[in-house]
Amino acid sequence: MSTYNFHGNISGPGNYGDNGKIVVHHGQSPAEALRLAGDLVRQLRAESPALAGEAELLRGELVRADEEGRPADRGRLREWLELITTGAAAGSGSFTLAQELGRALGV
């Protein structure tokens, strides 16, 4: 039996996305992402009102990007989602929606 040590970047047909990060989208459209963002705003207003502002900023970025025909700022989206998931209670509806929205956006 032998051990192979590989210290380089892995690339190939099995690695999707940037830097070998496997990201598979299941056909979520921009409309679906906007719907999830709206649901997240409503859920946070009920569960964690202090975090609703970040969700509104996130939704606003998605709306503006759609209106302007440009891609949404992934860095900002990631930042807002991280703030929300850090502050939302684990297992809550808000936490689950934030994770689902992150998958839909690929961040």
PDB file of N, CA and C in Angstrom:
ATOM      1  N   MET A   1       0.852  -1.158   0.000  1.00  0.00           N
ATOM      2  CA  MET A   1       0.000   0.000   0.000  1.00  0.00           C
ATOM      3  C   MET A   1       0.908   1.234   0.000  1.00  0.00           C
ATOM      4  N   SER A   2       0.485   2.255  -0.708  1.00  0.00           N
ATOM      5  CA  SER A   2       1.279   3.475  -0.753  1.00  0.00           C
ATOM      6  C   SER A   2       0.406   4.683  -0.458  1.00  0.00           C
ATOM      7  N   THR A   3       1.067   5.754  -0.078  1.00  0.00           N
ATOM      8  CA  THR A   3       0.380   7.001   0.222  1.00  0.00           C
ATOM      9  C   THR A   3       0.859   8.053  -0.759  1.00  0.00           C
ATOM     10  N   TYR A   4      -0.061   8.777  -1.336  1.00  0.00           N
ATOM     11  CA  TYR A   4       0.288   9.835  -2.263  1.00  0.00           C
ATOM     12  C   TYR A   4       0.003  11.177  -1.602  1.00  0.00           C
ATOM     13  N   ASN A   5       0.992  12.004  -1.513  1.00  0.00           N
ATOM     14  CA  ASN A   5       0.831  13.340  -0.970  1.00  0.00           C
ATOM     15  C   ASN A   5       0.811  14.317  -2.128  1.00  0.00           C
ATOM     16  N   PHE A   6      -0.225  15.081  -2.225  1.00  0.00           N
ATOM     17  CA  PHE A   6      -0.354  16.052  -3.306  1.00  0.00           C
ATOM     18  C   PHE A   6      -0.519  17.423  -2.678  1.00  0.00           C
ATOM     19  N   HIS A   7       0.347  18.366  -3.040  1.00  0.00           N
ATOM     20  CA  HIS A   7       0.323  19.692  -2.424  1.00  0.00           C
ATOM     21  C   HIS A   7       0.024  20.784  -3.431  1.00  0.00           C
ATOM     22  N   GLY A   8      -0.639  20.472  -4.501  1.00  0.00           N
ATOM     23  CA  GLY A   8      -0.941  21.474  -5.516  1.00  0.00           C
ATOM     24  C   GLY A   8      -2.425  21.743  -5.609  1.00  0.00           C
ATOM     25  N   ASN A   9      -2.791  22.615  -6.519  1.00  0.00           N
ATOM     26  CA  ASN A   9      -4.199  22.894  -6.747  1.00  0.00           C
ATOM     27  C   ASN A   9      -4.834  21.727  -7.485  1.00  0.00           C
ATOM     28  N   ILE A  10      -6.029  21.420  -7.124  1.00  0.00           N
ATOM     29  CA  ILE A  10      -6.751  20.350  -7.772  1.00  0.00           C
ATOM     30  C   ILE A  10      -7.693  20.979  -8.784  1.00  0.00           C
ATOM     31  N   SER A  11      -7.634  20.500 -10.002  1.00  0.00           N
ATOM     32  CA  SER A  11      -8.569  20.981 -11.004  1.00  0.00           C
ATOM     33  C   SER A  11      -9.009  19.785 -11.834  1.00  0.00           C
ATOM     34  N   GLY A  12     -10.135  19.905 -12.418  1.00  0.00           N
ATOM     35  CA  GLY A  12     -10.637  18.815 -13.232  1.00  0.00           C
ATOM     36  C   GLY A  12     -12.126  18.902 -13.378  1.00  0.00           C
ATOM     37  N   PRO A  13     -12.692  17.974 -14.087  1.00  0.00           N
ATOM     38  CA  PRO A  13     -14.119  18.053 -14.376  1.00  0.00           C
ATOM     39  C   PRO A  13     -15.014  17.895 -13.148  1.00  0.00           C
ATOM     40  N   GLY A  14     -14.482  17.376 -12.041  1.00  0.00           N
ATOM     41  CA  GLY A  14     -15.300  17.199 -10.846  1.00  0.00           C
ATOM     42  C   GLY A  14     -15.351  18.409  -9.946  1.00  0.00           C
ATOM     43  N   ASN A  15     -14.569  19.444 -10.218  1.00  0.00           N
ATOM     44  CA  ASN A  15     -14.550  20.625  -9.362  1.00  0.00           C
ATOM     45  C   ASN A  15     -15.235  21.776 -10.079  1.00  0.00           C
ATOM     46  N   TYR A  16     -16.337  22.220  -9.536  1.00  0.00           N
ATOM     47  CA  TYR A  16     -17.097  23.297 -10.138  1.00  0.00           C
ATOM     48  C   TYR A  16     -16.926  24.550  -9.299  1.00  0.00           C
ATOM     49  N   GLY A  17     -16.963  25.693  -9.926  1.00  0.00           N
ATOM     50  CA  GLY A  17     -16.887  26.944  -9.189  1.00  0.00           C
ATOM     51  C   GLY A  17     -15.461  27.417  -9.021  1.00  0.00           C
ATOM     52  N   ASP A  18     -15.298  28.474  -8.275  1.00  0.00           N
ATOM     53  CA  ASP A  18     -13.996  29.089  -8.065  1.00  0.00           C
ATOM     54  C   ASP A  18     -13.171  28.312  -7.055  1.00  0.00           C
ATOM     55  N   ASN A  19     -11.883  28.174  -7.330  1.00  0.00           N
ATOM     56  CA  ASN A  19     -10.919  27.559  -6.422  1.00  0.00           C
ATOM     57  C   ASN A  19     -11.306  26.153  -5.979  1.00  0.00           C
ATOM     58  N   GLY A  20     -11.890  25.394  -6.881  1.00  0.00           N
ATOM     59  CA  GLY A  20     -12.246  24.026  -6.565  1.00  0.00           C
ATOM     60  C   GLY A  20     -13.431  23.880  -5.639  1.00  0.00           C
ATOM     61  N   LYS A  21     -14.129  24.965  -5.365  1.00  0.00           N
ATOM     62  CA  LYS A  21     -15.316  24.920  -4.511  1.00  0.00           C
ATOM     63  C   LYS A  21     -16.448  24.332  -5.330  1.00  0.00           C
ATOM     64  N   ILE A  22     -17.044  23.274  -4.841  1.00  0.00           N
ATOM     65  CA  ILE A  22     -18.103  22.631  -5.600  1.00  0.00           C
ATOM     66  C   ILE A  22     -19.411  23.354  -5.323  1.00  0.00           C
ATOM     67  N   VAL A  23     -19.961  23.948  -6.366  1.00  0.00           N
ATOM     68  CA  VAL A  23     -21.211  24.679  -6.271  1.00  0.00           C
ATOM     69  C   VAL A  23     -22.121  24.172  -7.375  1.00  0.00           C
ATOM     70  N   VAL A  24     -23.209  23.584  -6.993  1.00  0.00           N
ATOM     71  CA  VAL A  24     -24.165  23.096  -7.974  1.00  0.00           C
ATOM     72  C   VAL A  24     -25.474  23.833  -7.729  1.00  0.00           C
ATOM     73  N   HIS A  25     -25.915  24.548  -8.723  1.00  0.00           N
ATOM     74  CA  HIS A  25     -27.179  25.262  -8.615  1.00  0.00           C
ATOM     75  C   HIS A  25     -28.278  24.375  -9.173  1.00  0.00           C
ATOM     76  N   HIS A  26     -29.374  24.375  -8.518  1.00  0.00           N
ATOM     77  CA  HIS A  26     -30.481  23.533  -8.939  1.00  0.00           C
ATOM     78  C   HIS A  26     -31.539  24.341  -9.669  1.00  0.00           C
ATOM     79  N   GLY A  27     -31.087  25.209 -10.564  1.00  0.00           N
ATOM     80  CA  GLY A  27     -32.018  25.940 -11.408  1.00  0.00           C
ATOM     81  C   GLY A  27     -32.695  27.115 -10.738  1.00  0.00           C
ATOM     82  N   GLN A  28     -32.154  27.648  -9.647  1.00  0.00           N
ATOM     83  CA  GLN A  28     -32.767  28.793  -9.008  1.00  0.00           C
ATOM     84  C   GLN A  28     -32.632  30.003  -9.925  1.00  0.00           C
ATOM     85  N   SER A  29     -33.725  30.638 -10.159  1.00  0.00           N
ATOM     86  CA  SER A  29     -33.738  31.820 -11.009  1.00  0.00           C
ATOM     87  C   SER A  29     -33.559  33.065 -10.143  1.00  0.00           C
ATOM     88  N   PRO A  30     -33.263  34.205 -10.779  1.00  0.00           N
ATOM     89  CA  PRO A  30     -33.213  35.451 -10.001  1.00  0.00           C
ATOM     90  C   PRO A  30     -34.535  35.738  -9.286  1.00  0.00           C
ATOM     91  N   ALA A  31     -35.631  35.372  -9.906  1.00  0.00           N
ATOM     92  CA  ALA A  31     -36.932  35.584  -9.267  1.00  0.00           C
ATOM     93  C   ALA A  31     -37.051  34.757  -7.987  1.00  0.00           C
ATOM     94  N   GLU A  32     -36.519  33.535  -8.015  1.00  0.00           N
ATOM     95  CA  GLU A  32     -36.543  32.685  -6.820  1.00  0.00           C
ATOM     96  C   GLU A  32     -35.682  33.283  -5.714  1.00  0.00           C
ATOM     97  N   ALA A  33     -34.520  33.819  -6.079  1.00  0.00           N
ATOM     98  CA  ALA A  33     -33.649  34.462  -5.083  1.00  0.00           C
ATOM     99  C   ALA A  33     -34.349  35.673  -4.475  1.00  0.00           C
ATOM    100  N   LEU A  34     -35.041  36.464  -5.297  1.00  0.00           N
ATOM    101  CA  LEU A  34     -35.780  37.621  -4.773  1.00  0.00           C
ATOM    102  C   LEU A  34     -36.905  37.187  -3.844  1.00  0.00           C
ATOM    103  N   ARG A  35     -37.573  36.106  -4.198  1.00  0.00           N
ATOM    104  CA  ARG A  35     -38.658  35.596  -3.340  1.00  0.00           C
ATOM    105  C   ARG A  35     -38.092  35.160  -1.988  1.00  0.00           C
ATOM    106  N   LEU A  36     -36.972  34.427  -2.026  1.00  0.00           N
ATOM    107  CA  LEU A  36     -36.346  33.985  -0.774  1.00  0.00           C
ATOM    108  C   LEU A  36     -35.881  35.174   0.060  1.00  0.00           C
ATOM    109  N   ALA A  37     -35.340  36.193  -0.591  1.00  0.00           N
ATOM    110  CA  ALA A  37     -34.888  37.389   0.133  1.00  0.00           C
ATOM    111  C   ALA A  37     -36.070  38.086   0.801  1.00  0.00           C
ATOM    112  N   GLY A  38     -37.206  38.174   0.106  1.00  0.00           N
ATOM    113  CA  GLY A  38     -38.406  38.764   0.699  1.00  0.00           C
ATOM    114  C   GLY A  38     -38.906  37.954   1.881  1.00  0.00           C
ATOM    115  N   ASP A  39     -38.886  36.626   1.739  1.00  0.00           N
ATOM    116  CA  ASP A  39     -39.286  35.758   2.847  1.00  0.00           C
ATOM    117  C   ASP A  39     -38.353  35.935   4.043  1.00  0.00           C
ATOM    118  N   LEU A  40     -37.060  36.094   3.751  1.00  0.00           N
ATOM    119  CA  LEU A  40     -36.087  36.276   4.829  1.00  0.00           C
ATOM    120  C   LEU A  40     -36.340  37.578   5.582  1.00  0.00           C
ATOM    121  N   VAL A  41     -36.650  38.651   4.860  1.00  0.00           N
ATOM    122  CA  VAL A  41     -36.957  39.938   5.508  1.00  0.00           C
ATOM    123  C   VAL A  41     -38.152  39.770   6.443  1.00  0.00           C
ATOM    124  N   ARG A  42     -39.217  39.156   5.950  1.00  0.00           N
ATOM    125  CA  ARG A  42     -40.425  38.962   6.776  1.00  0.00           C
ATOM    126  C   ARG A  42     -40.137  38.087   7.998  1.00  0.00           C
ATOM    127  N   GLN A  43     -39.376  37.012   7.801  1.00  0.00           N
ATOM    128  CA  GLN A  43     -39.069  36.100   8.895  1.00  0.00           C
ATOM    129  C   GLN A  43     -38.218  36.792   9.963  1.00  0.00           C
ATOM    130  N   LEU A  44     -37.242  37.570   9.522  1.00  0.00           N
ATOM    131  CA  LEU A  44     -36.379  38.268  10.490  1.00  0.00           C
ATOM    132  C   LEU A  44     -37.135  39.350  11.240  1.00  0.00           C
ATOM    133  N   ARG A  45     -38.055  40.015  10.591  1.00  0.00           N
ATOM    134  CA  ARG A  45     -38.858  41.026  11.311  1.00  0.00           C
ATOM    135  C   ARG A  45     -39.612  40.386  12.458  1.00  0.00           C
ATOM    136  N   ALA A  46     -40.030  39.135  12.264  1.00  0.00           N
ATOM    137  CA  ALA A  46     -40.782  38.434  13.307  1.00  0.00           C
ATOM    138  C   ALA A  46     -39.858  37.830  14.370  1.00  0.00           C
ATOM    139  N   GLU A  47     -38.737  37.227  13.936  1.00  0.00           N
ATOM    140  CA  GLU A  47     -37.872  36.494  14.864  1.00  0.00           C
ATOM    141  C   GLU A  47     -36.731  37.330  15.449  1.00  0.00           C
ATOM    142  N   SER A  48     -36.088  38.120  14.624  1.00  0.00           N
ATOM    143  CA  SER A  48     -34.902  38.886  15.054  1.00  0.00           C
ATOM    144  C   SER A  48     -34.914  40.258  14.391  1.00  0.00           C
ATOM    145  N   PRO A  49     -35.744  41.177  14.889  1.00  0.00           N
ATOM    146  CA  PRO A  49     -35.873  42.488  14.238  1.00  0.00           C
ATOM    147  C   PRO A  49     -34.552  43.243  14.078  1.00  0.00           C
ATOM    148  N   ALA A  50     -33.583  42.987  14.936  1.00  0.00           N
ATOM    149  CA  ALA A  50     -32.295  43.680  14.822  1.00  0.00           C
ATOM    150  C   ALA A  50     -31.542  43.296  13.550  1.00  0.00           C
ATOM    151  N   LEU A  51     -31.854  42.131  12.982  1.00  0.00           N
ATOM    152  CA  LEU A  51     -31.166  41.661  11.774  1.00  0.00           C
ATOM    153  C   LEU A  51     -31.950  41.959  10.491  1.00  0.00           C
ATOM    154  N   ALA A  52     -33.158  42.480  10.639  1.00  0.00           N
ATOM    155  CA  ALA A  52     -33.992  42.730   9.459  1.00  0.00           C
ATOM    156  C   ALA A  52     -33.360  43.754   8.521  1.00  0.00           C
ATOM    157  N   GLY A  53     -32.611  44.706   9.057  1.00  0.00           N
ATOM    158  CA  GLY A  53     -31.963  45.720   8.222  1.00  0.00           C
ATOM    159  C   GLY A  53     -30.991  45.113   7.226  1.00  0.00           C
ATOM    160  N   GLU A  54     -30.200  44.122   7.665  1.00  0.00           N
ATOM    161  CA  GLU A  54     -29.261  43.457   6.762  1.00  0.00           C
ATOM    162  C   GLU A  54     -30.005  42.715   5.659  1.00  0.00           C
ATOM    163  N   ALA A  55     -31.118  42.079   6.019  1.00  0.00           N
ATOM    164  CA  ALA A  55     -31.907  41.358   5.020  1.00  0.00           C
ATOM    165  C   ALA A  55     -32.513  42.330   4.008  1.00  0.00           C
ATOM    166  N   GLU A  56     -32.932  43.498   4.473  1.00  0.00           N
ATOM    167  CA  GLU A  56     -33.480  44.501   3.555  1.00  0.00           C
ATOM    168  C   GLU A  56     -32.399  45.032   2.622  1.00  0.00           C
ATOM    169  N   LEU A  57     -31.181  45.221   3.130  1.00  0.00           N
ATOM    170  CA  LEU A  57     -30.067  45.644   2.277  1.00  0.00           C
ATOM    171  C   LEU A  57     -29.768  44.584   1.220  1.00  0.00           C
ATOM    172  N   LEU A  58     -29.763  43.326   1.641  1.00  0.00           N
ATOM    173  CA  LEU A  58     -29.513  42.224   0.720  1.00  0.00           C
ATOM    174  C   LEU A  58     -30.570  42.192  -0.383  1.00  0.00           C
ATOM    175  N   ARG A  59     -31.827  42.267   0.018  1.00  0.00           N
ATOM    176  CA  ARG A  59     -32.913  42.254  -0.964  1.00  0.00           C
ATOM    177  C   ARG A  59     -32.810  43.457  -1.893  1.00  0.00           C
ATOM    178  N   GLY A  60     -32.485  44.620  -1.346  1.00  0.00           N
ATOM    179  CA  GLY A  60     -32.339  45.826  -2.156  1.00  0.00           C
ATOM    180  C   GLY A  60     -31.242  45.681  -3.206  1.00  0.00           C
ATOM    181  N   GLU A  61     -30.129  45.057  -2.839  1.00  0.00           N
ATOM    182  CA  GLU A  61     -29.037  44.830  -3.797  1.00  0.00           C
ATOM    183  C   GLU A  61     -29.501  43.917  -4.931  1.00  0.00           C
ATOM    184  N   LEU A  62     -30.276  42.882  -4.591  1.00  0.00           N
ATOM    185  CA  LEU A  62     -30.782  41.983  -5.628  1.00  0.00           C
ATOM    186  C   LEU A  62     -31.735  42.705  -6.570  1.00  0.00           C
ATOM    187  N   VAL A  63     -32.598  43.556  -6.011  1.00  0.00           N
ATOM    188  CA  VAL A  63     -33.553  44.314  -6.831  1.00  0.00           C
ATOM    189  C   VAL A  63     -32.814  45.283  -7.744  1.00  0.00           C
ATOM    190  N   ARG A  64     -31.860  46.039  -7.188  1.00  0.00           N
ATOM    191  CA  ARG A  64     -31.104  47.010  -7.998  1.00  0.00           C
ATOM    192  C   ARG A  64     -30.307  46.322  -9.096  1.00  0.00           C
ATOM    193  N   ALA A  65     -29.682  45.209  -8.772  1.00  0.00           N
ATOM    194  CA  ALA A  65     -28.903  44.477  -9.774  1.00  0.00           C
ATOM    195  C   ALA A  65     -29.811  44.004 -10.905  1.00  0.00           C
ATOM    196  N   ASP A  66     -30.994  43.531 -10.560  1.00  0.00           N
ATOM    197  CA  ASP A  66     -31.945  43.080 -11.574  1.00  0.00           C
ATOM    198  C   ASP A  66     -32.405  44.243 -12.442  1.00  0.00           C
ATOM    199  N   GLU A  67     -32.720  45.370 -11.813  1.00  0.00           N
ATOM    200  CA  GLU A  67     -33.174  46.550 -12.560  1.00  0.00           C
ATOM    201  C   GLU A  67     -32.086  47.104 -13.473  1.00  0.00           C
ATOM    202  N   GLU A  68     -30.837  47.056 -13.014  1.00  0.00           N
ATOM    203  CA  GLU A  68     -29.727  47.607 -13.784  1.00  0.00           C
ATOM    204  C   GLU A  68     -29.112  46.595 -14.747  1.00  0.00           C
ATOM    205  N   GLY A  69     -29.589  45.355 -14.712  1.00  0.00           N
ATOM    206  CA  GLY A  69     -29.085  44.325 -15.601  1.00  0.00           C
ATOM    207  C   GLY A  69     -27.634  43.949 -15.348  1.00  0.00           C
ATOM    208  N   ARG A  70     -27.230  43.988 -14.098  1.00  0.00           N
ATOM    209  CA  ARG A  70     -25.857  43.656 -13.738  1.00  0.00           C
ATOM    210  C   ARG A  70     -25.869  42.544 -12.695  1.00  0.00           C
ATOM    211  N   PRO A  71     -24.735  41.866 -12.530  1.00  0.00           N
ATOM    212  CA  PRO A  71     -24.687  40.864 -11.463  1.00  0.00           C
ATOM    213  C   PRO A  71     -24.675  41.537 -10.097  1.00  0.00           C
ATOM    214  N   ALA A  72     -25.288  40.891  -9.139  1.00  0.00           N
ATOM    215  CA  ALA A  72     -25.303  41.421  -7.772  1.00  0.00           C
ATOM    216  C   ALA A  72     -23.898  41.357  -7.187  1.00  0.00           C
ATOM    217  N   ASP A  73     -23.598  42.251  -6.278  1.00  0.00           N
ATOM    218  CA  ASP A  73     -22.295  42.305  -5.616  1.00  0.00           C
ATOM    219  C   ASP A  73     -22.193  41.129  -4.646  1.00  0.00           C
ATOM    220  N   ARG A  74     -21.485  40.101  -5.068  1.00  0.00           N
ATOM    221  CA  ARG A  74     -21.400  38.870  -4.280  1.00  0.00           C
ATOM    222  C   ARG A  74     -20.719  39.091  -2.931  1.00  0.00           C
ATOM    223  N   GLY A  75     -19.763  39.992  -2.865  1.00  0.00           N
ATOM    224  CA  GLY A  75     -19.087  40.271  -1.599  1.00  0.00           C
ATOM    225  C   GLY A  75     -20.046  40.833  -0.569  1.00  0.00           C
ATOM    226  N   ARG A  76     -20.854  41.785  -0.999  1.00  0.00           N
ATOM    227  CA  ARG A  76     -21.846  42.357  -0.067  1.00  0.00           C
ATOM    228  C   ARG A  76     -22.884  41.316   0.331  1.00  0.00           C
ATOM    229  N   LEU A  77     -23.363  40.552  -0.646  1.00  0.00           N
ATOM    230  CA  LEU A  77     -24.361  39.520  -0.338  1.00  0.00           C
ATOM    231  C   LEU A  77     -23.806  38.533   0.676  1.00  0.00           C
ATOM    232  N   ARG A  78     -22.580  38.096   0.473  1.00  0.00           N
ATOM    233  CA  ARG A  78     -21.942  37.147   1.394  1.00  0.00           C
ATOM    234  C   ARG A  78     -21.813  37.763   2.788  1.00  0.00           C
ATOM    235  N   GLU A  79     -21.400  39.029   2.843  1.00  0.00           N
ATOM    236  CA  GLU A  79     -21.238  39.705   4.133  1.00  0.00           C
ATOM    237  C   GLU A  79     -22.561  39.770   4.883  1.00  0.00           C
ATOM    238  N   TRP A  80     -23.622  40.183   4.202  1.00  0.00           N
ATOM    239  CA  TRP A  80     -24.927  40.288   4.863  1.00  0.00           C
ATOM    240  C   TRP A  80     -25.438  38.917   5.299  1.00  0.00           C
ATOM    241  N   LEU A  81     -25.255  37.902   4.462  1.00  0.00           N
ATOM    242  CA  LEU A  81     -25.698  36.560   4.839  1.00  0.00           C
ATOM    243  C   LEU A  81     -24.917  36.033   6.039  1.00  0.00           C
ATOM    244  N   GLU A  82     -23.621  36.328   6.103  1.00  0.00           N
ATOM    245  CA  GLU A  82     -22.825  35.900   7.254  1.00  0.00           C
ATOM    246  C   GLU A  82     -23.296  36.582   8.531  1.00  0.00           C
ATOM    247  N   LEU A  83     -23.595  37.890   8.452  1.00  0.00           N
ATOM    248  CA  LEU A  83     -24.116  38.596   9.629  1.00  0.00           C
ATOM    249  C   LEU A  83     -25.436  37.991  10.088  1.00  0.00           C
ATOM    250  N   ILE A  84     -26.287  37.675   9.129  1.00  0.00           N
ATOM    251  CA  ILE A  84     -27.601  37.117   9.468  1.00  0.00           C
ATOM    252  C   ILE A  84     -27.452  35.733  10.080  1.00  0.00           C
ATOM    253  N   THR A  85     -26.660  34.860   9.448  1.00  0.00           N
ATOM    254  CA  THR A  85     -26.529  33.498   9.975  1.00  0.00           C
ATOM    255  C   THR A  85     -25.805  33.470  11.316  1.00  0.00           C
ATOM    256  N   THR A  86     -24.916  34.430  11.545  1.00  0.00           N
ATOM    257  CA  THR A  86     -24.238  34.506  12.841  1.00  0.00           C
ATOM    258  C   THR A  86     -25.208  34.943  13.932  1.00  0.00           C
ATOM    259  N   GLY A  87     -26.105  35.876  13.603  1.00  0.00           N
ATOM    260  CA  GLY A  87     -27.021  36.412  14.602  1.00  0.00           C
ATOM    261  C   GLY A  87     -28.306  35.633  14.779  1.00  0.00           C
ATOM    262  N   ALA A  88     -28.716  34.905  13.743  1.00  0.00           N
ATOM    263  CA  ALA A  88     -29.976  34.153  13.831  1.00  0.00           C
ATOM    264  C   ALA A  88     -29.761  32.896  14.667  1.00  0.00           C
ATOM    265  N   ALA A  89     -30.795  32.515  15.375  1.00  0.00           N
ATOM    266  CA  ALA A  89     -30.714  31.315  16.206  1.00  0.00           C
ATOM    267  C   ALA A  89     -30.629  30.078  15.325  1.00  0.00           C
ATOM    268  N   ALA A  90     -29.710  29.182  15.669  1.00  0.00           N
ATOM    269  CA  ALA A  90     -29.563  27.935  14.923  1.00  0.00           C
ATOM    270  C   ALA A  90     -30.884  27.179  14.941  1.00  0.00           C
ATOM    271  N   GLY A  91     -31.280  26.668  13.813  1.00  0.00           N
ATOM    272  CA  GLY A  91     -32.520  25.914  13.710  1.00  0.00           C
ATOM    273  C   GLY A  91     -33.755  26.769  13.514  1.00  0.00           C
ATOM    274  N   SER A  92     -33.597  28.092  13.534  1.00  0.00           N
ATOM    275  CA  SER A  92     -34.749  28.967  13.342  1.00  0.00           C
ATOM    276  C   SER A  92     -35.103  29.050  11.861  1.00  0.00           C
ATOM    277  N   GLY A  93     -36.286  29.550  11.589  1.00  0.00           N
ATOM    278  CA  GLY A  93     -36.708  29.735  10.205  1.00  0.00           C
ATOM    279  C   GLY A  93     -35.817  30.731   9.479  1.00  0.00           C
ATOM    280  N   SER A  94     -35.380  31.761  10.179  1.00  0.00           N
ATOM    281  CA  SER A  94     -34.498  32.764   9.580  1.00  0.00           C
ATOM    282  C   SER A  94     -33.168  32.153   9.173  1.00  0.00           C
ATOM    283  N   PHE A  95     -32.609  31.347  10.039  1.00  0.00           N
ATOM    284  CA  PHE A  95     -31.330  30.699   9.762  1.00  0.00           C
ATOM    285  C   PHE A  95     -31.447  29.796   8.538  1.00  0.00           C
ATOM    286  N   THR A  96     -32.514  29.028   8.481  1.00  0.00           N
ATOM    287  CA  THR A  96     -32.735  28.115   7.362  1.00  0.00           C
ATOM    288  C   THR A  96     -32.924  28.883   6.066  1.00  0.00           C
ATOM    289  N   LEU A  97     -33.704  29.957   6.100  1.00  0.00           N
ATOM    290  CA  LEU A  97     -33.907  30.768   4.896  1.00  0.00           C
ATOM    291  C   LEU A  97     -32.607  31.409   4.431  1.00  0.00           C
ATOM    292  N   ALA A  98     -31.787  31.879   5.358  1.00  0.00           N
ATOM    293  CA  ALA A  98     -30.507  32.489   4.997  1.00  0.00           C
ATOM    294  C   ALA A  98     -29.600  31.462   4.323  1.00  0.00           C
ATOM    295  N   GLN A  99     -29.572  30.240   4.834  1.00  0.00           N
ATOM    296  CA  GLN A  99     -28.771  29.190   4.208  1.00  0.00           C
ATOM    297  C   GLN A  99     -29.295  28.857   2.819  1.00  0.00           C
ATOM    298  N   GLU A 100     -30.593  28.744   2.684  1.00  0.00           N
ATOM    299  CA  GLU A 100     -31.199  28.436   1.390  1.00  0.00           C
ATOM    300  C   GLU A 100     -30.918  29.556   0.371  1.00  0.00           C
ATOM    301  N   LEU A 101     -31.006  30.793   0.821  1.00  0.00           N
ATOM    302  CA  LEU A 101     -30.722  31.936  -0.060  1.00  0.00           C
ATOM    303  C   LEU A 101     -29.249  31.929  -0.467  1.00  0.00           C
ATOM    304  N   GLY A 102     -28.362  31.617   0.451  1.00  0.00           N
ATOM    305  CA  GLY A 102     -26.944  31.513   0.131  1.00  0.00           C
ATOM    306  C   GLY A 102     -26.674  30.474  -0.931  1.00  0.00           C
ATOM    307  N   ARG A 103     -27.340  29.329  -0.835  1.00  0.00           N
ATOM    308  CA  ARG A 103     -27.190  28.291  -1.860  1.00  0.00           C
ATOM    309  C   ARG A 103     -27.751  28.759  -3.193  1.00  0.00           C
ATOM    310  N   ALA A 104     -28.889  29.442  -3.158  1.00  0.00           N
ATOM    311  CA  ALA A 104     -29.500  29.917  -4.398  1.00  0.00           C
ATOM    312  C   ALA A 104     -28.611  30.945  -5.091  1.00  0.00           C
ATOM    313  N   LEU A 105     -27.912  31.754  -4.311  1.00  0.00           N
ATOM    314  CA  LEU A 105     -27.037  32.782  -4.868  1.00  0.00           C
ATOM    315  C   LEU A 105     -25.633  32.256  -5.164  1.00  0.00           C
ATOM    316  N   GLY A 106     -25.315  31.088  -4.637  1.00  0.00           N
ATOM    317  CA  GLY A 106     -23.989  30.526  -4.852  1.00  0.00           C
ATOM    318  C   GLY A 106     -22.902  31.217  -4.051  1.00  0.00           C
ATOM    319  N   VAL A 107     -23.264  31.748  -2.882  1.00  0.00           N
ATOM    320  CA  VAL A 107     -22.267  32.399  -2.012  1.00  0.00           C
ATOM    321  C   VAL A 107     -22.131  31.656  -0.703  1.00  0.00           C
TER     322      VAL A 107
END
